[in-house]
Each structure stands twice: as structure tokens, then as C-alpha cells.
Amino acid sequence: MSSTNVEKAWWKETVVYQIYPASFKDSDGDGLGDIPGIISKIPYISSLGVNAVWLSPIYKSPQHDMGYDISDYRDIHRPYGTLEDVQRLIDELHKNQIKLLMDLVVNHTSDEHAWFKESRSSKQSPKRDWYFWRDPRYDASGNRQEPNNWRSIFGGSAWHYDETTDQYYLALFLPSQPDLNWSNADMRQATYDDMRFWQDRGVDGFRIDSMNLMSKHPDLPDATVTRPKEKYQDGSEFFASGPKMHDYIREMRTEVFDHYDAMTVGELGFTNDERSVSEYVAKDRHELNMVFTGDIVDMDFGPGGKYERDDFHPRKIRHITNMWQCAMPKFDGWNSVYLDNHDSGRSLSRYASDKPEHRAASAKMLATYLMTLAGTPFLLAGQEFGMANLGKDYGVESYIDVEAKNAYNAILWQRGGNKSSMGDVLREMQRKARDHGRLPVQWDDSPNAGFTAADAKPWMTINKDYIEWNAASQQSDKESVLNFYRQVLQLRKDYVDLLVYGSYKPLDEKETGEMVLGYERASPDESQHVAVLLNFSDQEQSISAAGYDGYNTLISNGRSEVAGGRVRLGAYGAVVLLKD
């Protein structure tokens, strides 16, 4: 069992509720969610028992990548509201004992940001070195080529030619998202000033987008050729977790975060091994509170990427869960615990079941998982009442996100434009596309699911299952997914020493069977113990109850029975057994 002697902190006892602003609640009938809409739902958010809200980007932006292309860090995208609206949101959340985390997007800006406009203006610009500019290369025939062979994360080259200065600039995402050059000290200080701007207004912390891309190899060398038939290659070996990455994070913390007791969680892409993660979150490193490693939302990615098939199996979540739960105590680190976010399909549809007969039980089983692990849990709005992916009857035209569209079109081109050959890709989009995590929240069964006015056109597809699956219909139902979430969140508070700070012991697959994830938790003083058993299948599973004499059911999703020396779990059954 992983030992624990964990220092307590407010952010360790927090449960975070992620809001995607475009999709949460529209207050003015324009079909797009906004800040006043979020404010109107603060009583609901408070009723869940969460302690913090993480707000995806709301800054001024041309919205080529849903706000992750920022043109002004100190202003707001007008359809969302104003600075005054955001201040009111901060103040109202704080009145309800809820903290606010904002998305910190500082690996890149929009090409409409004043910094980039000035950088682009001439080679002599004082801000030229705030971004990455390089001369072209030329092939044997004299044809102009990119400075290296890196592939953009969204496809195509990561380099984009600027005729004005006859150089290329680096943009690892869209061409309109040029990467900032963190080796420039003036740029870093300007970024820290923007962070202070928000913390001085009362923001309690940040989720740092694309955090470990901020340091690149200084020579920007060609990537290793792993796909010989393609011109552009994965350059992450040179642009992820580069040589100055930890220096930048420590400086950021010393310059800004420590002055505000800020909570920090970094998005750690392309990196999920124990040693590398420890260097970001070990307490004595003085860097981040926690990271999102990404492996938990990549479990069904194929060997060639997101839109290749590799179906989920419980062994995958067992391996990832056991690895990180056992790793963190070794170096006094802390986990983020999550299954859904704005960049993923809904876990209910990917790792459990959204079939009518299993949907509620599956959602409750996943809730049990999230709230019984050591670490800070993160929920995506709608997860608390069982929102699911778009169904199989939604075609490719229903998907609007740039990542999915680019991937689909690239594969379609490779297949000679034959749409009839794309069924396998559409299947993976129906499971994993980012659109699913961005669907408008289903508040009630009125037209447009109560997200926006009945006569408005929502900015994206509303899942037609909202008639049956919405928050209002579950409010007074004691057996609903929504009220189960409230129960398990309250249990986490009632048993904070056990469920937040307790030790973790994995149960071997030989004990549980391959379809059941099982683990035990114990409070630091060993006065309390729980066993958690989660069936990730649609078949009943039976497990020996030997060793659990004196344990009683603390919570169950209604599909468990302890009798005759056995624990029987129905399809997607979950139970937490407590020994006080």
C-alpha cells in the first residue's frame, strides 16, 4: 500500500467544475453561452458541492480555435461579456465559497495580438524575438522550404511564410496561433504582468494550456522521420519539455503564483512517464501543484493517432490509475483526477455505456471512481447528470471542431476523396471528437435544452437526447445521477482524511477479474479503511469478499450485493465498502 503523510492544502481538498463558456448558458439569446449565463447558474453550481470553477478561455479572441487564440489577455471576447461581468462572476463565486481558475494560454497568442503584429512588422522590431522567426531553406532545385520538417499538431507544416520579411514563423497549432519565444526575458515579464492582472482581480489559480511546449530545443532541428511517406513529422522530441522548461515554471511561480497562493495545474502533453512528471509536481521542485498527463483521455487512441481504433479495456484504466496513485507519494506530488474535458469525448460513451439500460449506472460508477481516488477531481459541466456523446445517427457534418475536421479531410484526401471509405474514421469521431465535450449543457426539456432561447440558433449541435437527459429532470429524483454526484462529493468532504489524504493499495486483477478495477484506501492513522470495486463491463462480476469482514456498504450505485462471502457487481456496478 502506498504510504502517505501528506501536507494538507486547500487545493488538495477542492473539487473543480470545468465550464466551457460557449456551451454553458446563454443569457441573451444569441445562441452562445456567456458570463451572465454562468452567473445565473451559480446557485446550481454551489448545490453540487464543488469548491472551484475552471473557466475555459474568455479573453478577446478571433475564435479560430475557440478562444485558445488570444488577441488581448486583459480584455474579454465581447459575445461572452465584459471585464465588469467577469469581476461580478469572481465576486459571486467567492460569496458562495467557490474559487475561480482561468485558462492560462501562454505558449502562443493569436496572430491578431498586438505583440505579434509588432513582431511581424519588420526584422528590426523590438518584439521580433518574442516569436520564432527563421529564414527559409532551399532544396536542390531552388524551391523555398520550411526551416524544419515539424508537423503542426492540427496537421500540415508548423511553419508559415511571411512575405513582408521573407521569413517563416512557428505555429504548432493553427497558422493563426504563433508560438511565443519564452527565451526572451522581456516577453516573459510581459506575460507575468498579464497573469498578475487577473490575480489582482481575485482569480485563484490557472490551468496552464500546452504548458510544456513553452521550451523548445534552441536549434529547432529536424524531427526524426517516423512516417517516411509524409513530408512533415512529429517534432515533439524537440518542442515538448525542452531544456529551459523547468526554469520557466519556477520563475513563473516565484514571480507570480507564490504571491497569491495560486492553484496551478499544467497540461502536460507528449509526456507521461513517472520521472518526467515528478520533475513538475514533486513538492521540493517548487513548480506546479499538479498536471494533466493526458493518458487517461487517450486510452482508446490507435497506434497512428486519435482517429485510429484501439478499443478501451479495463486493463488500461487499471494500469494508469495504479501507476499514478502509487507514484505520487514517492516524491510528494499530487494527482489531478479526471475523465472528461473540453478536448475529449465523454467518458460515459467511451469507457462505460450510454445505452439506456446502463447509462445511469455507468455514470454513477464513473462518479465513484473520480471521488474515491487521491488527488484533485475535475468534472466537466454536464458530467454530473450523465451527458453523453452525439449518437451514431449524427454524420460528419455535425462536427465543427477544427481538429476533427482537419483529421477527417486529411484522411479523406489520402483515400482519394472516397467518402464511402470513411466509416472507420467517423466511428472514431463519434467516440473521441472534441465536439462531444463542448456540446451545450442540457438544462431542461424545453426547446434548445434550456441552453438558449427557444427561437435562437445554438452555436453548435445540441444532443437530441436532452428530452430525457437534463439537469432539471434529475433535481428531485433521489436516485438520479445528479443526486448521486452530490452524495459522493459530500462523502469526500465527510471522509477527507480517508478519501483525499489516505493511502492507496491496488487490488490485483487475479483478485478482481479483468473487468473490475479495485483498490483500497486507508486513512493516515489507519483508523478507517475502504475497498472500492468498479465493474467496467456489461456483465455481472463476482469477487470474493474474504478479508472484508466488518466492512459495510458506504455507497453503491444500486448494482451491487454483498452476500455469501461474495461481492456481486451487476453491469457497471460500483460499491464502496467501509470499515470504521
Coordinates of C-alpha atoms in Angstrom, one line a residue:
M1 CA 0.0 0.0 0.0
S2 CA 1.3 3.4 -0.9
S3 CA 2.3 5.2 2.3
T4 CA 1.0 8.7 3.0
N5 CA 2.0 11.5 5.2
V6 CA 0.6 14.3 3.1
E7 CA 0.7 18.0 3.9
K8 CA -2.8 19.5 3.7
A9 CA -3.7 22.3 1.3
W10 CA -6.9 23.9 0.1
W11 CA -6.4 22.9 -3.5
K12 CA -6.0 19.2 -2.5
E13 CA -9.5 19.2 -0.9
T14 CA -11.0 21.0 -3.9
V15 CA -13.4 19.5 -6.5
V16 CA -13.1 21.5 -9.7
Y17 CA -16.1 22.1 -12.1
Q18 CA -15.0 22.9 -15.7
I19 CA -17.1 25.3 -17.7
Y20 CA -16.8 25.7 -21.4
P21 CA -18.2 29.2 -21.7
A22 CA -19.7 29.0 -25.2
S23 CA -21.7 25.9 -24.2
F24 CA -22.8 26.6 -20.6
K25 CA -25.7 29.0 -20.5
D26 CA -26.8 31.8 -23.0
S27 CA -28.4 34.7 -21.2
D28 CA -29.1 37.0 -24.2
G29 CA -30.5 34.6 -26.9
D30 CA -27.6 34.9 -29.4
G31 CA -27.0 31.1 -29.3
L32 CA -23.7 31.4 -27.5
G33 CA -23.0 30.9 -23.8
D34 CA -21.8 34.0 -21.8
I35 CA -20.6 35.2 -18.4
P36 CA -24.0 36.4 -17.2
G37 CA -25.3 33.0 -18.1
I38 CA -22.7 31.4 -15.8
I39 CA -23.6 33.9 -13.0
S40 CA -27.2 32.8 -13.3
K41 CA -26.2 29.2 -12.6
I42 CA -24.1 29.8 -9.5
P43 CA -26.8 28.6 -7.2
Y44 CA -26.8 25.3 -9.2
I45 CA -23.0 25.1 -9.2
S46 CA -23.0 25.7 -5.4
S47 CA -25.6 23.0 -4.9
L48 CA -23.3 20.4 -6.4
G49 CA -20.7 20.8 -3.6
V50 CA -17.8 21.7 -5.8
N51 CA -15.2 24.2 -4.5
A52 CA -13.8 25.7 -7.7
V53 CA -14.8 26.6 -11.3
W54 CA -12.3 26.2 -14.1
L55 CA -13.3 28.6 -16.9
S56 CA -12.0 27.8 -20.4
P57 CA -10.7 30.9 -22.3
I58 CA -12.9 34.0 -22.3
Y59 CA -10.3 36.5 -23.4
K60 CA -10.6 38.7 -26.5
S61 CA -10.0 36.4 -29.5
P62 CA -10.9 36.0 -33.2
Q63 CA -12.0 32.5 -32.2
H64 CA -10.2 30.5 -34.8
D65 CA -9.6 27.9 -32.0
M66 CA -12.4 28.6 -29.6
G67 CA -10.6 31.2 -27.6
Y68 CA -7.2 29.5 -27.4
D69 CA -6.0 32.1 -29.9
I70 CA -5.9 35.2 -27.7
S71 CA -5.5 38.7 -29.1
D72 CA -5.7 40.6 -25.7
Y73 CA -5.1 38.9 -22.4
R74 CA -6.7 41.8 -20.5
D75 CA -10.0 42.0 -22.4
I76 CA -13.0 39.7 -22.9
H77 CA -14.5 38.2 -26.1
R78 CA -17.4 40.6 -26.4
P79 CA -20.1 37.9 -27.1
Y80 CA -19.2 36.5 -23.6
G81 CA -19.4 39.8 -21.8
T82 CA -17.2 42.5 -20.3
L83 CA -14.5 42.8 -17.7
E84 CA -17.2 44.1 -15.3
D85 CA -19.2 40.8 -15.9
V86 CA -16.1 38.8 -15.1
Q87 CA -15.5 40.7 -11.9
R88 CA -19.1 40.1 -10.9
L89 CA -18.6 36.4 -11.6
I90 CA -15.5 36.3 -9.4
D91 CA -17.2 38.1 -6.6
E92 CA -20.4 36.0 -6.7
L93 CA -18.4 32.8 -6.8
H94 CA -16.4 33.9 -3.8
K95 CA -19.6 34.8 -1.9
N96 CA -20.5 31.1 -2.4
Q97 CA -17.1 29.9 -1.3
I98 CA -16.2 28.8 -4.8
K99 CA -12.8 29.7 -6.3
L100 CA -12.1 30.6 -9.9
L101 CA -9.4 29.1 -12.1
M102 CA -8.8 30.6 -15.5
D103 CA -7.2 29.1 -18.6
L104 CA -3.6 30.5 -19.0
V105 CA -2.7 30.2 -22.7
V106 CA 0.8 31.5 -23.0
N107 CA 2.6 29.1 -25.3
H108 CA 1.1 31.0 -28.2
T109 CA -1.1 34.1 -29.0
S110 CA -3.4 35.0 -31.8
D111 CA -1.7 36.5 -34.9
E112 CA -4.0 39.4 -34.1
H113 CA -2.3 40.1 -30.8
A114 CA -0.5 43.5 -30.7
W115 CA 2.7 41.7 -29.8
F116 CA 2.7 39.6 -33.0
K117 CA 1.6 42.5 -35.2
E118 CA 4.6 44.4 -34.0
S119 CA 6.9 41.4 -34.2
R120 CA 5.7 40.8 -37.8
S121 CA 6.2 44.4 -38.9
S122 CA 10.0 44.1 -39.6
K123 CA 13.1 42.2 -38.8
Q124 CA 14.2 45.1 -36.7
S125 CA 11.1 45.2 -34.5
P126 CA 11.9 45.2 -30.7
K127 CA 9.4 42.4 -30.4
R128 CA 10.8 40.4 -33.3
D129 CA 12.4 37.9 -30.9
W130 CA 9.1 37.5 -28.9
Y131 CA 8.2 34.8 -31.5
F132 CA 10.1 32.3 -33.6
W133 CA 11.3 33.6 -37.0
R134 CA 13.6 31.7 -39.3
D135 CA 14.9 32.0 -42.8
P136 CA 13.7 29.7 -45.5
R137 CA 15.7 26.6 -46.6
Y138 CA 16.0 25.9 -50.3
D139 CA 16.1 22.5 -52.0
A140 CA 18.5 21.4 -54.8
S141 CA 16.1 23.0 -57.3
G142 CA 16.0 26.3 -55.5
N143 CA 12.5 25.8 -54.2
R144 CA 11.7 27.6 -50.9
Q145 CA 11.2 25.2 -48.0
E146 CA 10.2 25.5 -44.3
P147 CA 13.0 25.9 -41.7
N148 CA 12.4 22.3 -40.5
N149 CA 10.1 19.4 -41.1
W150 CA 7.9 19.7 -38.0
R151 CA 4.2 18.9 -38.4
S152 CA 1.6 21.1 -36.8
I153 CA -0.5 19.4 -34.1
F154 CA -3.5 20.2 -36.2
G155 CA -1.9 18.9 -39.4
G156 CA 0.3 20.3 -42.2
S157 CA 3.5 22.3 -41.6
A158 CA 4.2 24.0 -38.3
W159 CA 5.9 26.9 -40.2
H160 CA 4.2 29.7 -42.1
Y161 CA 5.7 32.0 -44.6
D162 CA 5.5 35.8 -44.2
E163 CA 6.2 37.7 -47.5
T164 CA 6.8 41.0 -45.8
T165 CA 10.0 39.9 -44.1
D166 CA 10.8 36.8 -46.2
Q167 CA 10.9 34.5 -43.1
Y168 CA 8.8 31.8 -41.6
Y169 CA 7.2 31.9 -38.1
L170 CA 6.5 28.9 -36.0
A171 CA 2.9 27.9 -35.0
L172 CA 2.5 24.5 -33.5
F173 CA -1.3 24.7 -33.7
L174 CA -3.2 26.8 -36.3
P175 CA -1.3 29.2 -38.6
S176 CA -3.1 32.0 -36.7
Q177 CA -1.6 30.8 -33.4
P178 CA 2.1 31.8 -33.5
D179 CA 4.3 30.4 -30.7
L180 CA 5.8 32.7 -28.2
N181 CA 9.6 32.6 -27.7
W182 CA 10.0 32.0 -23.9
S183 CA 13.7 32.5 -24.1
N184 CA 13.1 36.2 -24.4
A185 CA 13.1 37.7 -20.9
D186 CA 11.0 40.8 -21.9
M187 CA 8.3 38.6 -23.3
R188 CA 8.2 36.6 -20.1
Q189 CA 7.9 39.7 -17.9
A190 CA 5.0 41.0 -20.1
T191 CA 3.3 37.6 -19.7
Y192 CA 3.7 37.7 -15.9
D193 CA 2.2 41.2 -15.9
D194 CA -0.9 39.7 -17.6
M195 CA -1.1 37.0 -15.0
R196 CA -0.9 39.5 -12.2
F197 CA -3.7 41.5 -13.8
W198 CA -6.1 38.6 -13.2
Q199 CA -4.8 37.5 -9.9
D200 CA -5.2 41.1 -8.6
R201 CA -8.9 40.8 -9.6
G202 CA -9.3 37.8 -7.4
V203 CA -8.6 34.8 -9.7
D204 CA -7.4 31.9 -7.5
G205 CA -5.3 30.0 -10.0
F206 CA -4.7 28.7 -13.5
R207 CA -4.9 25.7 -15.7
I208 CA -1.8 26.2 -18.0
D209 CA -2.6 25.3 -21.6
S210 CA 0.1 23.4 -23.5
M211 CA 2.3 24.1 -20.6
N212 CA 5.4 22.0 -21.5
L213 CA 5.6 23.3 -25.1
M214 CA 7.0 26.7 -23.9
S215 CA 10.6 25.5 -24.1
K216 CA 11.9 24.3 -27.5
H217 CA 15.3 22.9 -28.4
P218 CA 17.2 26.1 -29.2
D219 CA 18.4 24.8 -32.6
L220 CA 14.9 23.7 -33.7
P221 CA 16.3 20.7 -35.5
D222 CA 14.5 18.4 -38.0
A223 CA 12.3 15.8 -36.4
T224 CA 13.1 12.1 -36.7
V225 CA 11.4 10.7 -39.8
T226 CA 8.8 8.2 -38.4
R227 CA 6.4 8.5 -41.4
P228 CA 8.5 8.2 -44.5
K229 CA 5.6 8.8 -46.9
E230 CA 4.8 12.2 -45.2
K231 CA 6.6 15.5 -45.7
Y232 CA 6.1 16.7 -42.1
Q233 CA 7.0 14.8 -39.0
D234 CA 6.2 14.8 -35.3
G235 CA 8.7 17.2 -33.7
S236 CA 7.6 16.8 -30.1
E237 CA 11.0 15.4 -29.2
F238 CA 12.3 18.9 -29.8
F239 CA 9.3 21.1 -28.8
A240 CA 8.0 19.4 -25.7
S241 CA 9.6 19.7 -22.3
G242 CA 12.7 21.5 -23.7
P243 CA 15.9 22.3 -21.8
K244 CA 14.6 25.5 -20.1
M245 CA 11.1 24.3 -19.3
H246 CA 11.6 23.9 -15.5
D247 CA 13.4 27.2 -15.3
Y248 CA 10.4 28.9 -16.8
I249 CA 7.9 27.3 -14.5
R250 CA 10.0 28.0 -11.4
E251 CA 10.4 31.6 -12.4
M252 CA 6.6 31.9 -13.1
R253 CA 5.9 30.5 -9.7
T254 CA 8.4 32.8 -7.9
E255 CA 7.4 35.9 -9.8
V256 CA 3.6 35.4 -9.7
F257 CA 1.9 32.3 -8.2
D258 CA 3.6 32.3 -4.8
H259 CA 2.4 35.9 -4.1
Y260 CA -1.2 34.8 -4.4
D261 CA -1.3 31.2 -3.1
A262 CA -2.5 30.3 -6.5
M263 CA -3.5 26.8 -7.6
T264 CA -1.7 25.6 -10.7
V265 CA -2.4 22.6 -13.0
G266 CA -0.4 22.2 -16.1
E267 CA -1.4 20.5 -19.3
L268 CA 1.5 18.1 -19.9
G269 CA 1.4 16.9 -23.5
F270 CA 3.6 14.3 -25.1
T271 CA 5.0 13.3 -21.6
N272 CA 3.5 10.8 -19.2
D273 CA 6.3 8.9 -17.6
E274 CA 6.9 8.9 -13.9
R275 CA 10.3 10.6 -13.9
S276 CA 9.3 13.4 -16.1
V277 CA 6.0 14.1 -14.3
S278 CA 7.8 14.0 -10.9
E279 CA 10.0 16.9 -12.1
Y280 CA 7.0 19.1 -12.5
V281 CA 5.0 18.2 -9.3
A282 CA 7.4 16.9 -6.6
K283 CA 7.0 19.3 -3.7
D284 CA 10.7 20.1 -3.4
R285 CA 10.8 21.1 -7.1
H286 CA 8.7 24.2 -6.3
E287 CA 7.0 24.1 -9.7
L288 CA 3.3 23.1 -10.2
N289 CA 0.6 21.7 -7.9
M290 CA -0.4 19.0 -10.4
V291 CA -0.6 18.2 -14.1
F292 CA -2.9 16.7 -16.6
T293 CA -0.8 13.9 -18.2
G294 CA -3.4 13.2 -20.9
D295 CA -3.1 9.4 -20.8
I296 CA -6.5 8.9 -19.1
V297 CA -8.3 10.5 -22.1
D298 CA -6.1 8.8 -24.7
M299 CA -6.8 5.2 -23.7
D300 CA -8.6 4.4 -26.9
F301 CA -6.3 6.1 -29.3
G302 CA -4.8 3.9 -32.0
P303 CA -1.1 3.5 -32.8
G304 CA -1.4 6.0 -35.5
G305 CA -3.2 8.6 -33.5
K306 CA -6.6 9.7 -32.2
Y307 CA -8.7 8.7 -35.1
E308 CA -7.4 5.1 -35.3
R309 CA -9.2 2.4 -33.4
D310 CA -7.9 0.8 -30.2
D311 CA -10.9 0.0 -28.1
F312 CA -11.0 0.6 -24.4
H313 CA -10.4 -2.3 -22.0
P314 CA -10.4 -2.0 -18.1
R315 CA -6.8 -3.1 -18.0
K316 CA -5.9 0.3 -19.5
I317 CA -7.6 2.3 -16.7
R318 CA -6.2 -0.1 -14.1
H319 CA -2.7 0.4 -15.3
I320 CA -2.9 4.2 -15.5
T321 CA -4.8 4.6 -12.2
N322 CA -2.4 2.3 -10.3
M323 CA 0.6 3.9 -11.8
W324 CA -0.2 7.5 -10.8
Q325 CA -1.8 6.7 -7.5
C326 CA 1.3 4.7 -6.4
A327 CA 3.8 7.1 -7.9
M328 CA 2.8 10.4 -6.3
P329 CA 3.6 9.5 -2.7
K330 CA 7.1 8.6 -3.7
F331 CA 8.1 12.2 -4.5
D332 CA 5.4 14.1 -2.5
G333 CA 3.5 15.0 -5.6
W334 CA -0.3 15.4 -6.2
N335 CA -2.6 14.0 -8.8
S336 CA -5.3 15.6 -10.9
V337 CA -8.2 13.1 -11.2
Y338 CA -10.4 13.4 -14.3
L339 CA -12.1 11.5 -17.1
D340 CA -13.6 14.3 -19.2
N341 CA -12.5 17.7 -20.5
H342 CA -13.1 20.1 -23.4
D343 CA -10.6 18.2 -25.6
S344 CA -12.2 14.8 -25.3
G345 CA -15.3 12.8 -26.0
R346 CA -17.5 12.0 -23.0
S347 CA -16.1 9.1 -20.8
L348 CA -19.6 7.7 -20.3
S349 CA -19.7 6.9 -24.0
R350 CA -16.1 5.7 -24.3
Y351 CA -15.2 3.8 -21.2
A352 CA -18.6 2.8 -19.9
S353 CA -22.1 2.7 -21.6
D354 CA -24.6 5.3 -22.7
K355 CA -27.2 2.7 -23.6
P356 CA -30.5 3.4 -21.9
E357 CA -30.4 0.4 -19.7
H358 CA -26.9 1.1 -18.4
R359 CA -26.5 4.9 -18.7
A360 CA -27.4 6.0 -15.1
A361 CA -25.5 3.1 -13.5
S362 CA -22.4 3.8 -15.7
A363 CA -22.4 7.5 -14.8
K364 CA -22.6 6.7 -11.1
M365 CA -19.8 4.1 -11.4
L366 CA -17.6 6.7 -13.0
A367 CA -18.5 9.2 -10.3
T368 CA -17.5 6.7 -7.7
Y369 CA -14.1 6.3 -9.4
L370 CA -13.5 10.0 -9.5
M371 CA -14.4 10.8 -5.9
T372 CA -12.6 7.9 -4.2
L373 CA -9.0 8.5 -5.6
A374 CA -6.2 10.5 -4.1
G375 CA -5.9 13.8 -6.0
T376 CA -8.0 16.8 -7.0
P377 CA -11.1 15.7 -9.0
F378 CA -12.1 17.7 -12.1
L379 CA -15.6 17.4 -13.6
L380 CA -16.8 18.8 -17.0
A381 CA -20.1 20.5 -16.9
G382 CA -22.9 18.1 -17.7
Q383 CA -20.9 15.1 -16.5
E384 CA -22.7 15.4 -13.1
F385 CA -26.0 14.3 -14.7
G386 CA -24.8 11.9 -17.4
M387 CA -24.3 13.9 -20.6
A388 CA -23.1 11.6 -23.4
N389 CA -21.6 11.8 -26.9
L390 CA -23.6 12.5 -30.0
G391 CA -25.1 9.2 -31.2
K392 CA -24.3 7.2 -34.2
D393 CA -27.0 8.8 -36.3
Y394 CA -25.1 12.1 -36.4
G395 CA -23.0 12.4 -39.5
V396 CA -19.7 14.1 -40.2
E397 CA -21.5 17.4 -40.9
S398 CA -22.4 17.7 -37.3
Y399 CA -18.8 18.1 -36.2
I400 CA -17.4 21.6 -36.4
D401 CA -14.2 21.5 -34.4
V402 CA -11.1 22.2 -36.4
E403 CA -9.1 19.3 -35.0
A404 CA -11.7 16.6 -36.1
K405 CA -12.4 18.4 -39.4
N406 CA -8.7 18.6 -40.3
A407 CA -8.1 15.0 -39.4
Y408 CA -11.1 13.8 -41.4
N409 CA -10.2 15.8 -44.5
A410 CA -6.6 14.7 -44.4
I411 CA -7.5 11.0 -44.3
L412 CA -10.2 11.6 -47.0
W413 CA -7.5 13.1 -49.2
Q414 CA -5.2 10.1 -48.6
R415 CA -8.1 7.8 -49.6
G416 CA -8.6 9.7 -52.9
G417 CA -11.7 11.5 -51.8
N418 CA -13.8 8.4 -51.4
K419 CA -16.3 9.3 -48.6
S420 CA -17.7 5.7 -48.7
S421 CA -14.4 4.6 -47.2
M422 CA -14.6 6.8 -44.2
G423 CA -16.8 4.8 -41.9
D424 CA -14.0 3.8 -39.6
V425 CA -12.9 7.4 -39.2
L426 CA -16.5 8.6 -38.5
R427 CA -16.8 5.8 -35.9
E428 CA -13.7 7.2 -34.0
M429 CA -15.0 10.8 -34.3
Q430 CA -18.3 9.6 -32.8
R431 CA -16.3 8.5 -29.8
K432 CA -13.4 10.9 -29.4
A433 CA -14.0 14.2 -31.3
R434 CA -13.6 17.3 -29.1
D435 CA -17.1 18.4 -30.1
H436 CA -18.6 15.9 -27.6
G437 CA -17.0 17.7 -24.6
R438 CA -18.3 21.0 -26.0
L439 CA -21.9 20.2 -26.5
P440 CA -24.3 22.8 -25.0
V441 CA -25.3 21.9 -21.4
Q442 CA -28.7 20.2 -21.3
W443 CA -30.6 22.2 -18.6
D444 CA -34.1 21.1 -19.2
D445 CA -36.5 19.6 -21.8
S446 CA -37.6 22.9 -23.3
P447 CA -36.6 23.8 -26.8
N448 CA -32.8 24.1 -27.2
A449 CA -32.5 22.3 -23.8
G450 CA -32.8 25.5 -21.9
F451 CA -29.3 26.4 -23.0
T452 CA -30.5 29.3 -25.1
A453 CA -33.8 30.9 -26.2
A454 CA -36.3 28.7 -28.0
D455 CA -36.1 30.8 -31.2
A456 CA -32.3 31.1 -31.1
K457 CA -29.8 29.1 -33.2
P458 CA -27.3 27.4 -30.9
W459 CA -23.7 27.8 -31.9
M460 CA -23.3 24.1 -32.2
T461 CA -25.3 20.9 -32.2
I462 CA -27.5 20.2 -29.1
N463 CA -27.7 16.4 -28.5
K464 CA -31.3 15.4 -29.1
D465 CA -31.3 13.1 -26.0
Y466 CA -31.8 16.3 -23.9
I467 CA -35.5 15.5 -23.7
E468 CA -34.7 12.6 -21.3
W469 CA -31.3 13.6 -20.1
N470 CA -31.2 17.1 -18.5
A471 CA -30.4 18.6 -15.1
A472 CA -33.9 19.7 -14.3
S473 CA -35.4 16.2 -14.6
Q474 CA -32.9 14.9 -12.0
Q475 CA -33.2 17.6 -9.4
S476 CA -35.8 15.9 -7.2
D477 CA -35.1 12.3 -8.1
K478 CA -33.2 10.8 -5.2
E479 CA -31.9 8.0 -7.4
S480 CA -30.7 10.3 -10.2
V481 CA -27.1 10.6 -11.4
L482 CA -27.1 14.3 -10.3
N483 CA -28.0 13.5 -6.7
F484 CA -25.5 10.6 -6.7
Y485 CA -22.8 13.0 -7.6
R486 CA -23.9 15.3 -4.7
Q487 CA -23.7 12.3 -2.4
V488 CA -20.2 11.2 -3.4
L489 CA -19.0 14.8 -3.2
Q490 CA -20.3 15.1 0.3
L491 CA -18.7 11.8 1.2
R492 CA -15.4 13.1 0.0
K493 CA -15.8 16.0 2.5
D494 CA -17.0 13.8 5.3
Y495 CA -14.1 11.4 4.9
V496 CA -11.4 13.9 3.9
D497 CA -8.6 12.1 5.7
L498 CA -9.5 8.8 4.1
L499 CA -10.6 9.8 0.6
V500 CA -8.3 12.8 0.0
Y501 CA -5.2 12.1 2.1
G502 CA -5.4 8.4 2.6
S503 CA -3.1 5.7 1.2
Y504 CA -3.8 3.7 -1.9
K505 CA -3.4 -0.1 -2.4
P506 CA -4.3 -1.6 -5.8
L507 CA -6.1 -4.9 -5.9
D508 CA -4.6 -7.4 -8.3
E509 CA -6.5 -8.4 -11.4
K510 CA -6.2 -12.0 -10.1
E511 CA -8.4 -10.9 -7.1
T512 CA -11.0 -8.9 -9.0
G513 CA -11.1 -10.4 -12.5
E514 CA -10.0 -8.5 -15.6
M515 CA -13.2 -6.4 -15.9
V516 CA -13.2 -4.9 -12.4
L517 CA -11.0 -2.1 -11.1
G518 CA -10.4 -2.5 -7.4
Y519 CA -8.4 -0.6 -4.8
E520 CA -8.2 0.0 -1.1
R521 CA -7.8 3.3 0.7
A522 CA -6.7 3.8 4.4
S523 CA -6.6 7.0 6.5
P524 CA -3.2 8.1 7.6
D525 CA -3.8 6.9 11.2
E526 CA -5.2 3.6 9.8
S527 CA -8.5 4.1 11.7
Q528 CA -10.6 3.9 8.5
H529 CA -10.4 1.7 5.5
V530 CA -12.4 1.4 2.3
A531 CA -12.5 -1.0 -0.6
V532 CA -13.7 0.3 -3.9
L533 CA -14.9 -2.1 -6.6
L534 CA -15.9 -0.9 -10.1
N535 CA -17.3 -3.1 -12.9
F536 CA -16.3 -1.7 -16.3
S537 CA -18.4 -4.2 -18.2
D538 CA -22.0 -5.0 -19.1
Q539 CA -21.7 -8.5 -17.5
E540 CA -22.2 -9.4 -13.8
Q541 CA -18.9 -9.9 -12.0
S542 CA -18.4 -11.8 -8.7
I543 CA -15.5 -11.2 -6.3
S544 CA -14.5 -12.9 -3.1
A545 CA -15.4 -10.8 0.0
A546 CA -12.7 -12.6 2.1
G547 CA -10.9 -10.0 4.1
Y548 CA -13.8 -7.6 4.2
D549 CA -15.5 -8.9 7.4
G550 CA -16.7 -5.9 9.3
Y551 CA -17.0 -3.8 6.2
N552 CA -20.3 -2.2 5.4
T553 CA -21.6 -0.5 2.2
L554 CA -20.7 3.2 2.3
I555 CA -22.2 3.9 -1.1
S556 CA -23.3 1.9 -4.1
N557 CA -24.8 2.7 -7.5
G558 CA -27.6 0.2 -6.9
R559 CA -25.9 -2.7 -8.8
S560 CA -24.0 -4.4 -6.0
E561 CA -24.7 -7.1 -3.4
V562 CA -22.6 -8.4 -0.6
A563 CA -23.7 -11.9 0.5
G564 CA -22.5 -15.4 0.9
G565 CA -18.9 -14.4 1.0
R566 CA -19.1 -12.7 -2.4
V567 CA -19.4 -9.2 -3.8
R568 CA -21.6 -9.3 -6.8
L569 CA -21.5 -6.4 -9.2
G570 CA -24.1 -6.0 -11.9
A571 CA -23.4 -4.4 -15.2
Y572 CA -21.4 -1.3 -14.5
G573 CA -21.9 -1.9 -10.8
A574 CA -19.9 0.1 -8.2
V575 CA -19.6 -0.2 -4.4
V576 CA -17.5 1.4 -1.7
L577 CA -17.1 -0.8 1.4
L578 CA -16.1 0.9 4.7
K579 CA -14.5 -0.4 7.9
D580 CA -14.7 2.3 10.6

